[in-house]
Coordinates of C-alpha atoms and ligand atoms in Angstrom, one line a residue:
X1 CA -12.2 -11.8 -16.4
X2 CA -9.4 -13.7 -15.8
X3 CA -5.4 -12.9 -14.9
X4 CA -2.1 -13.6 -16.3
X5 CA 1.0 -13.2 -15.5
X6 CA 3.4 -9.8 -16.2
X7 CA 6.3 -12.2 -17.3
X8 CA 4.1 -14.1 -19.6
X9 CA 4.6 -18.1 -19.2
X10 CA 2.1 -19.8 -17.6
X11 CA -2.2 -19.9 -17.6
X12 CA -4.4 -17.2 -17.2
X13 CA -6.5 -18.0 -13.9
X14 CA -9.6 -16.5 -12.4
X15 CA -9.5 -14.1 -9.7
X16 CA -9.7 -16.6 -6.9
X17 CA -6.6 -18.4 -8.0
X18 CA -4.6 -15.2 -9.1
X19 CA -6.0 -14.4 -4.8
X20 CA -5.0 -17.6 -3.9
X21 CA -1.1 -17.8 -5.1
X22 CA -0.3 -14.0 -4.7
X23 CA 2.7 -14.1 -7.2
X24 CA 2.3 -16.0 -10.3
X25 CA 4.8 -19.0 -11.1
X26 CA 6.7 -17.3 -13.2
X27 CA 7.9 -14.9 -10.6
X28 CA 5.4 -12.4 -12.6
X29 CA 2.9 -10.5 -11.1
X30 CA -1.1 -11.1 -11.7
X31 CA -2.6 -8.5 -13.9
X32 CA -6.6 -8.6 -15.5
X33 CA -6.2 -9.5 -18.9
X34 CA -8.5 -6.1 -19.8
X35 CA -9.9 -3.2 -17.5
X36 CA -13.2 -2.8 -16.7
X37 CA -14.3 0.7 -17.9
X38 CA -16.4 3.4 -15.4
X39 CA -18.8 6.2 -17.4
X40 CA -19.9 9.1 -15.9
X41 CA -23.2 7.9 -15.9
X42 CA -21.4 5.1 -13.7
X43 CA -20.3 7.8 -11.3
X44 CA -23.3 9.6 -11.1
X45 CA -24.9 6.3 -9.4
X46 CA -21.9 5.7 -7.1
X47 CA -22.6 9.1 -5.5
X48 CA -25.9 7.9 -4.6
X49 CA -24.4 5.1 -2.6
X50 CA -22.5 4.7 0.5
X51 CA -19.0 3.2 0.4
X52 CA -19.7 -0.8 0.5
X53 CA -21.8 -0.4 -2.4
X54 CA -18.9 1.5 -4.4
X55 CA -17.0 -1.2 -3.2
X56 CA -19.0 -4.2 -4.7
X57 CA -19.7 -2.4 -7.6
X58 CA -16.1 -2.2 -8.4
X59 CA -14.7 -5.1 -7.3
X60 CA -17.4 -6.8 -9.1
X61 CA -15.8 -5.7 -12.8
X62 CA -12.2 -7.3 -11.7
X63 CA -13.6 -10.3 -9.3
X64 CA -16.0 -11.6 -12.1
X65 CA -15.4 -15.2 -10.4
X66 CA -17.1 -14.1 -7.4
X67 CA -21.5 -13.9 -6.7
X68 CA -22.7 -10.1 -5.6
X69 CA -23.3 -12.3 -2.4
X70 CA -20.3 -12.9 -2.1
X71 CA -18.3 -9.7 -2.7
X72 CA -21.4 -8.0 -0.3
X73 CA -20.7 -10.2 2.7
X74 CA -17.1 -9.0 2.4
X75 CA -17.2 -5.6 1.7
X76 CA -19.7 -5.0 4.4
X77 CA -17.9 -7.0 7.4
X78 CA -14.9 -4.9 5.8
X79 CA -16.4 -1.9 5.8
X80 CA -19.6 -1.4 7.6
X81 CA -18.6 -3.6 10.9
X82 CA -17.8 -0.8 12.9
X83 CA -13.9 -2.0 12.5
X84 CA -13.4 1.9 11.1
X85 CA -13.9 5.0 13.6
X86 CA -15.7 6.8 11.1
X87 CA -19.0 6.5 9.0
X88 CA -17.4 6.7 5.8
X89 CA -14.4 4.1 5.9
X90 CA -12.2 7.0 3.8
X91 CA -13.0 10.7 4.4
X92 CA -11.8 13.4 3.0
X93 CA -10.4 16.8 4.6
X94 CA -9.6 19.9 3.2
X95 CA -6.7 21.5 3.1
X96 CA -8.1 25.6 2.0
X97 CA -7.2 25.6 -2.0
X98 CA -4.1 23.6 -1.8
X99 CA -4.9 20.5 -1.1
X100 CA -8.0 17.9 -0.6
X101 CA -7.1 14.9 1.8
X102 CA -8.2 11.8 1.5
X103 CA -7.7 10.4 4.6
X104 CA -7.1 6.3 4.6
X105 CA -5.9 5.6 8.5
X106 CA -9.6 5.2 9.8
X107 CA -9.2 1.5 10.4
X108 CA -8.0 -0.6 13.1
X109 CA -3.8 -0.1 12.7
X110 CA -4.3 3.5 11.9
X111 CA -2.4 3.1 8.1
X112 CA -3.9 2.7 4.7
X113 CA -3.1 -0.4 4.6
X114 CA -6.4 -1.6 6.4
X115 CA -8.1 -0.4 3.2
X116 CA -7.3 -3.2 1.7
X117 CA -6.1 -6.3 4.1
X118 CA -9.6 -5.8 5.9
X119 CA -11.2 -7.1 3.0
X120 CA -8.0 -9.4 2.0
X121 CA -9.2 -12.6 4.3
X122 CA -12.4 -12.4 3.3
X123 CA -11.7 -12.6 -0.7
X124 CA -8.9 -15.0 0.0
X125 CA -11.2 -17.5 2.3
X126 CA -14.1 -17.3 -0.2
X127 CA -11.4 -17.7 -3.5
X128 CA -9.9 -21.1 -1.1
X129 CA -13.9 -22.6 -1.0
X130 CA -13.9 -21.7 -4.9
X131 CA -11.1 -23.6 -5.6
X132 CA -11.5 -26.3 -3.0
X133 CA -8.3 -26.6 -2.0
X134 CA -8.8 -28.0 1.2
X135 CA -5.1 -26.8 2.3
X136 CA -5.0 -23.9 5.1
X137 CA -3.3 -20.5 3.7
X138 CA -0.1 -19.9 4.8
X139 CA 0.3 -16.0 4.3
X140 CA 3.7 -14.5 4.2
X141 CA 4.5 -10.9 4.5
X142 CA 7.5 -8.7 4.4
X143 CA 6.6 -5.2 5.5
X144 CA 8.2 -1.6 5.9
X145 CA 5.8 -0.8 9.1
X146 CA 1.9 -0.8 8.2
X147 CA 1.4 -3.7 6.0
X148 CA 2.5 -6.2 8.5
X149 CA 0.3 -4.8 11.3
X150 CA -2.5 -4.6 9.0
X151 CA -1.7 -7.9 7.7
X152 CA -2.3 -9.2 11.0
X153 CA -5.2 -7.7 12.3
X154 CA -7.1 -8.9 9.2
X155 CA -5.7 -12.3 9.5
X156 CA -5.9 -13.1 13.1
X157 CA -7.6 -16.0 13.5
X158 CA -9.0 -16.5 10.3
X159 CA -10.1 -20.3 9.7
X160 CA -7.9 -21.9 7.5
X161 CA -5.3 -18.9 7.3
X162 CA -2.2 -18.4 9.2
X163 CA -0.1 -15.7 9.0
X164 CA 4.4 -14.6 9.3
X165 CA 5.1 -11.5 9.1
X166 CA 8.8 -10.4 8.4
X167 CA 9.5 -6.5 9.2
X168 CA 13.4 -4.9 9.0
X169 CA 14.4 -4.8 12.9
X170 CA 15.7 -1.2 12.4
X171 CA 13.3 0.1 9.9
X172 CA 10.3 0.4 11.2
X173 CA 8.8 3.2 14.1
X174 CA 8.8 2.4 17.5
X175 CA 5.2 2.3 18.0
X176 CA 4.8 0.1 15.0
X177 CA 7.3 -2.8 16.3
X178 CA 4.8 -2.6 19.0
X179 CA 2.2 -2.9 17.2
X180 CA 3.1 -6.4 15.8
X181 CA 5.3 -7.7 18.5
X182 CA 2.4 -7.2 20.5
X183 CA -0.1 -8.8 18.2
X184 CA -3.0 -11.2 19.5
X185 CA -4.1 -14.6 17.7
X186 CA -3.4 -18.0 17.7
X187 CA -2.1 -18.2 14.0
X188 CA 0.4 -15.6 13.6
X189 CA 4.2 -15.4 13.8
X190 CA 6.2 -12.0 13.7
X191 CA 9.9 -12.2 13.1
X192 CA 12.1 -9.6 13.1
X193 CA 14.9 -9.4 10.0
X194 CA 18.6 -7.9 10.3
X195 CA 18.3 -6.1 7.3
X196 CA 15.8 -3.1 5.3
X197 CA 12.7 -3.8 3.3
X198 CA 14.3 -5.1 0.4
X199 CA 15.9 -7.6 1.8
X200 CA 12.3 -9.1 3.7
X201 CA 10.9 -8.6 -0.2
X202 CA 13.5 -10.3 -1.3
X203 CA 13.5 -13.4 0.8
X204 CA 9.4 -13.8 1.1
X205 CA 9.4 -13.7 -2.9
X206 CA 11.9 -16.5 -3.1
X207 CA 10.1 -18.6 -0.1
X208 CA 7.0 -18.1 -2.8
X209 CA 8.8 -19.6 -5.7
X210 CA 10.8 -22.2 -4.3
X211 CA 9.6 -25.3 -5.3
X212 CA 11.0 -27.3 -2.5
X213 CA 9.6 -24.7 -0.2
X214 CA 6.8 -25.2 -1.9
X215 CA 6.3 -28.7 -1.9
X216 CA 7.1 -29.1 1.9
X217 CA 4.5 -26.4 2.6
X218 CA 1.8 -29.0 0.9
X219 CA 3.1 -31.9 2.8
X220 CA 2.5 -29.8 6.0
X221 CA -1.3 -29.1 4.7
X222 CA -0.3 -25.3 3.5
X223 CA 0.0 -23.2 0.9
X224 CA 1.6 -19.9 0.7
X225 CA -0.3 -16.9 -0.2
X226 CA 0.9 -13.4 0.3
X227 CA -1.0 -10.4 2.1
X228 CA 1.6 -8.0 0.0
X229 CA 0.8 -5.4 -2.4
X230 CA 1.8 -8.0 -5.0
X231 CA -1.2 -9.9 -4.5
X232 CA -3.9 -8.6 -6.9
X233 CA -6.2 -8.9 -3.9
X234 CA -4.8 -5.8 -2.4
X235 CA -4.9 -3.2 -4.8
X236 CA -8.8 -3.9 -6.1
X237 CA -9.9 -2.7 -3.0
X238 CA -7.3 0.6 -3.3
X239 CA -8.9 1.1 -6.7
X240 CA -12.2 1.8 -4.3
X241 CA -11.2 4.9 -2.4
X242 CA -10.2 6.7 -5.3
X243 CA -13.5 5.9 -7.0
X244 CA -15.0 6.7 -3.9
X245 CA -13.4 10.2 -3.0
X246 CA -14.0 11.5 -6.4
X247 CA -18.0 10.8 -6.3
X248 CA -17.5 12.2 -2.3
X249 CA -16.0 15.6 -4.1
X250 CA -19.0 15.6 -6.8
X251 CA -20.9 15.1 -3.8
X252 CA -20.1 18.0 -2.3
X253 CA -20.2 20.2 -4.9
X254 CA -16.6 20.8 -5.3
X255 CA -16.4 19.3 -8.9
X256 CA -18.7 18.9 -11.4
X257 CA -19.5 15.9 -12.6
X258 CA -16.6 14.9 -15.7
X259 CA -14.2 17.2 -14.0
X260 CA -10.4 16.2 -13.9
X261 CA -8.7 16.1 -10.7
X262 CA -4.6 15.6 -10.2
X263 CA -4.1 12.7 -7.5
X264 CA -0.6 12.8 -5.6
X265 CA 0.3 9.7 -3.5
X266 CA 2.9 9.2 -0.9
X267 CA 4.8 5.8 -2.8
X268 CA 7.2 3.2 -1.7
X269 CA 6.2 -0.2 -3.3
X270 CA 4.1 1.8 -6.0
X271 CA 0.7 -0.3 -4.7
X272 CA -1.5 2.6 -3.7
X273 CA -0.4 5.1 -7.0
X274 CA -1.1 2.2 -9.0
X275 CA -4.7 2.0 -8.0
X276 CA -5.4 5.4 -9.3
X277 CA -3.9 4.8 -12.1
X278 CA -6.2 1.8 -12.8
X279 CA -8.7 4.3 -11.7
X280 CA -8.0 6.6 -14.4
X281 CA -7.7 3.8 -16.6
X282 CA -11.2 2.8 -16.2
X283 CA -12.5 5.9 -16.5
X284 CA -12.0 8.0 -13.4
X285 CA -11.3 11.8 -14.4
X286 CA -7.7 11.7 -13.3
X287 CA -5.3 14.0 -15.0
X288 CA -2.1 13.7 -13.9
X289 CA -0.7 11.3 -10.5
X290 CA 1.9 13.1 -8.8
X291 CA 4.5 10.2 -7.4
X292 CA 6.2 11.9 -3.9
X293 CA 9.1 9.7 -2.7
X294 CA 11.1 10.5 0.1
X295 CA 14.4 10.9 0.1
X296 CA 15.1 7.3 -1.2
X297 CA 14.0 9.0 -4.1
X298 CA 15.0 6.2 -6.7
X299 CA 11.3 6.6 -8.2
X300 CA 11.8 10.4 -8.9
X301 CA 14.9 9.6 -10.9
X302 CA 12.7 6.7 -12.8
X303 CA 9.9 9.2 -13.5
X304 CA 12.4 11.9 -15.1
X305 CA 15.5 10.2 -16.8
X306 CA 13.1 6.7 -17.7
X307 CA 16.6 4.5 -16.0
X308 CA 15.9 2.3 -12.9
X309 CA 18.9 1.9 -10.4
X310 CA 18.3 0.8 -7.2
X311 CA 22.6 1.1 -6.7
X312 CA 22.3 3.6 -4.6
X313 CA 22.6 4.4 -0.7
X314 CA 19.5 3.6 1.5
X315 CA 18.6 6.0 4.0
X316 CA 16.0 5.1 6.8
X317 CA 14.0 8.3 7.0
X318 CA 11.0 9.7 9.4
X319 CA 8.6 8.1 6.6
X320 CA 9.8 4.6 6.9
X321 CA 7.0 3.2 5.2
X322 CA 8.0 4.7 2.1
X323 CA 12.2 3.4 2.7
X324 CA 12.3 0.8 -0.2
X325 CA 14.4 0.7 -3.1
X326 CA 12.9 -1.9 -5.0
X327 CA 8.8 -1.0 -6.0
X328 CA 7.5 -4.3 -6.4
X329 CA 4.1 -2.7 -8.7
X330 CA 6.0 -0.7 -11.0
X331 CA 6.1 -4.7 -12.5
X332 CA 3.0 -3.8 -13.5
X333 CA 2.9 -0.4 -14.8
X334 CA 5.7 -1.6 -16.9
X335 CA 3.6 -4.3 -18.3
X336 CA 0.6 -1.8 -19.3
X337 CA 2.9 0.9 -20.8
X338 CA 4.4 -1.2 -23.0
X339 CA 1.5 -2.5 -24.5
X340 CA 1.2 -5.9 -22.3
X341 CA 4.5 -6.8 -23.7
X342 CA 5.8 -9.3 -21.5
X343 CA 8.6 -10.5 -23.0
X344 CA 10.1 -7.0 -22.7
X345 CA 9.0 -7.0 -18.9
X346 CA 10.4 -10.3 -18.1
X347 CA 13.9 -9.1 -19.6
X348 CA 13.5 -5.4 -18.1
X349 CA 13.2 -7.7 -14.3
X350 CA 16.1 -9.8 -15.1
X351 CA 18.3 -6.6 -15.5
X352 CA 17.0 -5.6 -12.6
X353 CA 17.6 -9.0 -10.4
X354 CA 20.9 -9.1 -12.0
X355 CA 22.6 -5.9 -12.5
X356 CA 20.2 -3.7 -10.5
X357 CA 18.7 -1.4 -12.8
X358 CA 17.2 -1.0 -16.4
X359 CA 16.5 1.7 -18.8
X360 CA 12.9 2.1 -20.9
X361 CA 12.6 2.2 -24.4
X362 CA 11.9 5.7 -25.3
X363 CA 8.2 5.2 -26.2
X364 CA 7.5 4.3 -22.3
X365 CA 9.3 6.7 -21.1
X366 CA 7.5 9.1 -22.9
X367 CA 4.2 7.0 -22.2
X368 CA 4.9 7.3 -18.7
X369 CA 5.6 11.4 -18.4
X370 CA 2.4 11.7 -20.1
X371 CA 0.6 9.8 -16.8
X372 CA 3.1 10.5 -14.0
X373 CA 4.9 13.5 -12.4
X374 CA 7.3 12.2 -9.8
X375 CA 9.1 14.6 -7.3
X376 CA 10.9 13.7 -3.6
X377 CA 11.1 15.6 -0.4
X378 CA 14.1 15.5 2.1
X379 CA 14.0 15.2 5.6
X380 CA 14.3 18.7 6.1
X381 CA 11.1 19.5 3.5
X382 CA 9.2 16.9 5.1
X383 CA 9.6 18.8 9.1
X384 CA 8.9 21.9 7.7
X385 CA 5.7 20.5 5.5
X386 CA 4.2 19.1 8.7
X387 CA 4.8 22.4 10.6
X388 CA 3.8 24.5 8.1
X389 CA 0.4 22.7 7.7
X390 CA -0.1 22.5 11.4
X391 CA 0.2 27.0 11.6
X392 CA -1.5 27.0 8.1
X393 CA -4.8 25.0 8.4
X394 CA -4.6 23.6 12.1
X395 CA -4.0 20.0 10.3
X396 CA -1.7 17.2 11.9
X397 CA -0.5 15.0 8.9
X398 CA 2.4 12.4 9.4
X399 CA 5.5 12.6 8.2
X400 CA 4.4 10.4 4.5
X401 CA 0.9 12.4 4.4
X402 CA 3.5 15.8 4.5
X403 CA 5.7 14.5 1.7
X404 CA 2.9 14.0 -0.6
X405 CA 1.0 17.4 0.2
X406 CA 5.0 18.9 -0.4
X407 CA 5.2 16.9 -3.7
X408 CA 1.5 18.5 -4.4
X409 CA 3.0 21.8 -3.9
X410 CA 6.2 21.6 -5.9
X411 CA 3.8 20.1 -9.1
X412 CA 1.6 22.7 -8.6
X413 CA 4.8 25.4 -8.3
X414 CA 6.3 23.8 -11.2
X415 CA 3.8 23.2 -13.7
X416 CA 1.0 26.0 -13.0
X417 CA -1.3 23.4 -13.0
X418 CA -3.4 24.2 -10.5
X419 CA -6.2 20.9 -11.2
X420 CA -7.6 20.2 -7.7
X421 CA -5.4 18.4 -6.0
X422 CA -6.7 15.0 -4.3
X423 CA -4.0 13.9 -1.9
X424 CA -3.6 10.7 0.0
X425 CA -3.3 11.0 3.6
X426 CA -1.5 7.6 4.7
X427 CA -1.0 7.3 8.3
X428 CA -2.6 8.9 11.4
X429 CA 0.3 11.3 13.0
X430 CA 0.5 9.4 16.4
X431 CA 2.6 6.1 14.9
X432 CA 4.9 8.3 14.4
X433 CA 5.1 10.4 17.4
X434 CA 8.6 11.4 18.2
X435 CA 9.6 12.2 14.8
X436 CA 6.4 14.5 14.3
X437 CA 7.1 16.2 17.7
X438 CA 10.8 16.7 15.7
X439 CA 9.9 18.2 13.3
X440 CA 7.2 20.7 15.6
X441 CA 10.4 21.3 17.4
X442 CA 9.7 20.2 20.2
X443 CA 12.4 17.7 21.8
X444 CA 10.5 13.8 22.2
X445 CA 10.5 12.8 26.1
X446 CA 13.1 9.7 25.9
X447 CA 12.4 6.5 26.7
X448 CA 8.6 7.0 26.7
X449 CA 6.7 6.3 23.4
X450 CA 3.3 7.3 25.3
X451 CA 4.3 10.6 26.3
X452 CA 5.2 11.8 22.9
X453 CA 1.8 11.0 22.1
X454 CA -0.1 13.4 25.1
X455 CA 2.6 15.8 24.2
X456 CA 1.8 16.3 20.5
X457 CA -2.3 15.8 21.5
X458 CA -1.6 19.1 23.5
X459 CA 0.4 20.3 20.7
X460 CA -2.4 19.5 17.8
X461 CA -5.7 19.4 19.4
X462 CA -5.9 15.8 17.1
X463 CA -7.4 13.0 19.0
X464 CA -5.4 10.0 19.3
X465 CA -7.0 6.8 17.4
X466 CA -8.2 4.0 20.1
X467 CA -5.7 1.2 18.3
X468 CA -3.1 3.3 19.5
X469 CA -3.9 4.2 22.9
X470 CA -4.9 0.5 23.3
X471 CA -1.0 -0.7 22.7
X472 CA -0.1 1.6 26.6
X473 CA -0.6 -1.9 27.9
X474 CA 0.6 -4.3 25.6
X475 CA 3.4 -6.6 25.8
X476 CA 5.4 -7.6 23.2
X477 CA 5.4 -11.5 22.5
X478 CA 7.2 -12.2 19.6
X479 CA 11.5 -11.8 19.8
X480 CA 12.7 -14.0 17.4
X481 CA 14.9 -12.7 15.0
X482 CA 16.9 -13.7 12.1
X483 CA 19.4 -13.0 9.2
X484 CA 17.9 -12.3 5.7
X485 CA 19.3 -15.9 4.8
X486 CA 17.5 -17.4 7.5
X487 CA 14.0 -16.4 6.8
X488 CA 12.8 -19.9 5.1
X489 CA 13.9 -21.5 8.2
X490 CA 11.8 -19.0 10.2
X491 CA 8.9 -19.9 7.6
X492 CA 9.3 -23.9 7.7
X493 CA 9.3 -23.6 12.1
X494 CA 6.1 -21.7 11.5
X495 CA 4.6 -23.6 9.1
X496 CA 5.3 -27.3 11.0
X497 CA 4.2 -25.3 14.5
Ligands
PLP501 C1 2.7 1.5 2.7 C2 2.7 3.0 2.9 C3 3.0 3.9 1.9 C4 3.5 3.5 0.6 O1 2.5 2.8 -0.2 P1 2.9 1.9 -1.4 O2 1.6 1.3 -1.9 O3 3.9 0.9 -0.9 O4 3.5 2.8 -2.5 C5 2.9 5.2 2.2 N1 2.6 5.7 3.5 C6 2.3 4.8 4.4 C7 1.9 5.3 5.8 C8 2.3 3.4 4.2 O5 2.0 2.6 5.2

């Protein structure tokens, strides 16, 4: 199966190349030129397996370039390395009849980002030996909080990889500026931006499609590749978990096999909603995917009145992961509901680079209420949410996990529809200590990021993930920071280091 771009111009290319580049040259992003399709009878096997064999199975329908060797070695040193502090990589909790968890923060950085940049190197190494290259990766990232961490972890000292990760200096949580400032390796760089998401987006897309840039980076021996949600690479292993939770909940008897389920995801850059719909796509009984935004709620407005504007205030919330403006997947979704148009998605993303929003034709916008229910929760909702679930079923969800289960609610309040209701659970509680201990009402201890934490453990009863009692003792190595203008600079310093 090969890949081409959203915007149109340019080859189709094998997995390993669409891997390799990240964003195509076009300034497009890689899609598979069909979609795989997943029977029941497919499913019904799946729930005979654990989760790397799920994995291989499906990543073997998109990464057709690849051996079964191959895609095993990955998926188990992924997923069955002990890198997870659970068996099962994603398992699910249940929240009575509202609400059915799928919790993704088992891995090493405690986000769900690990899902898929634990496997990342491993397809990106084996895609550079496919196309013998001979160059070392140079992996840049712009992240909201968790991707850059995660980015990290599953990079560090990977041969012929290194990795920059840009992160907004006042967007992100305490304990995750920690968490890469602190980070260990001998090929990474962390570099902190004055300015929000969109602007560390902004600049690691241009970086990728400037064709000096570019042409220095080959001089140096490099080439860049991106760890970001754009890279196909990152949301075949996301299309996983949903494949996975649903044969885990015929499993265990709580649907029968066929049966729909409603999936509602916590979104900022639109990567992880975007597996399931891929999921549903293939096959996967999904009904309807609930889009929960925070109160940067420019998705919500997308979903209802089919008109993009990202003029609008931004507003740093408690879920910062979430704080962007600008959903780099929706690229995609675009491209599907208009029938893999991409002349009409090349001139949709050139209103929105130039005037900062666009409108649908009627036809998606319909197309797109008939897959997608988007609603946002304020700041206010989402303290209540996480209280509320903490009396209700003695469960500790972070501050993203609560505006997804209060986006569940309101569909379910709304609509009537009471489908079950398969929510994605994003972040363990504890990288966002203070704000959680906010919203229990219960003042955070100043200064001290550790203390919140063994005051909302005796609050919650919920163990506190090793990754993040680990960080009591780090030290923070990387400083630098920069202007958004600045960051190819940062990137050439890195690259010549
Ligand atoms: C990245 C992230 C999100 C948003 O996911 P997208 O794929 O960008 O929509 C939600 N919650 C947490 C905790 C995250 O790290």
């Amino acid at each position: 199966m090969n890949y081409t771009s959203t915007r149109g111009r340019g080859q189709s290319v094998p997995s390993a190349g669409a891997i390799l580049r990240g964003i195509a040259p076009d300034g497009g992003l890689y899609v598979p030129e069909s979609l795989p399709a997943l029977t029941l009878e497919d499913i019904r096997t799946l729930c005979g397996q654990e989760y790397v064999g799920r994995a291989v199975w499906v990543l073997s329908r998109f990464l057709t370039d690849f051996t079964g060797e191959e895609l095993e070695t990955c998926a188990a040193a992924a997923y069955g390395g002990g890198r997870f502090d659970d068996d099962r990589p994603a398992p699910l909790a249940v929240l009575g009849d509202e609400a059915i968890l799928l919790e993704l923060w088992h891995g090493p950085t405690c986000a769900f980002k690990d899902m898929a940049l634990q496997l990342l190197p491993g397809l990106l190494t084996a895609s550079a030996a496919k196309c013998g290259c001979g160059r070392e990766a140079a992996i840049l990232v712009a992240t909201s909080g968790d991707t850059g961490k995660a980015a990290l972890e599953g990079f560090k000292d990977v041969p012929g990889a290194r990795i920059q990760v840009f992160y907004p200096t006042q967007g992100v949580s305490a304990m995750q500026k920690l968490q890469m400032t602190a980070q260990e390796g001998r090929n990474v760089s962390v570099v902190g931006v004055r300015g929000n998401f969109d602007d560390c987006q902004r600049g690691v897309k241009a970086i990728f499609t400037d064709p000096d840039l570019m042409g220095r980076a080959e001089g140096l021996g490099c080439f860049f590749s991106s760890a970001n949600s754009i890279n196909w690479g990152r949301l075949v292993p996301q299309i996983v978990y949903y494949v996975s939770a649903y044969c885990d909940l015929v499993s265990e008897g709580r649907l029968a096999l066929g049966d729909p389920v409603n999936i509602c995801v916590p979104t900022g850059n639109f990567g992880n909603i975007l597996a399931a719909y891929y999921a549903g796509r293939m096959g996967l009984p999904v009904k309807k995917l609930i889009c929960a935004s925070n109160r940067n709620n420019v998705l919500t407005d997308f979903l209802r009145t089919g008109a993009y504007d990202r003029n609008r205030p931004f507003y740093a919330t408690s879920s910062p992961s979430m704080d962007i403006l600008v959903s780099s997947n929706l690229e995609r979704l675009l491209y599907h509901l208009s029938g893999e148009d991409c002349g009409l998605v090349a001139g949709l993303m050139a209103e929105l680079e130039g005037q900062g929003r666009y409108a649908l034709p009627g036809a998606m916008h319909d197309a797109l209420g008939r897959d997608f229910w988007g609603t946002f929760c304020d700041e206010k909702d989402t303290r209540e949410t996480i209280r509320r679930v903490l009396d209700t079923y003695g469960y500790l969800p972070d501050p993203h996990t609560a505006v997804a289960v209060h986006g569940a609610a309101r569909y379910r309040a709304q609509t009537g529809d009471d489908t079950p209701m398969l929510v994605a659970s994003t972040a363990s509680p504890y990288k966002f200590a203070p704000g959680v201990l906010a919203a229990l009402g219960v003042p955070a201890p100043s200064g001290d990021e550790f203390a919140s934490l063994d005051l909302l453990k005796s609050l919650s009863g919920a163990p506190v993930p090793g990754p993040i009692l680990g960080l009591r003792t780090a030290k923070a190595r990387f400083l630098d920071q920069c202007a958004p203008g600045e960051m190819a600079e940062e990137t050439l310093r890195f690259l010549a280091r």
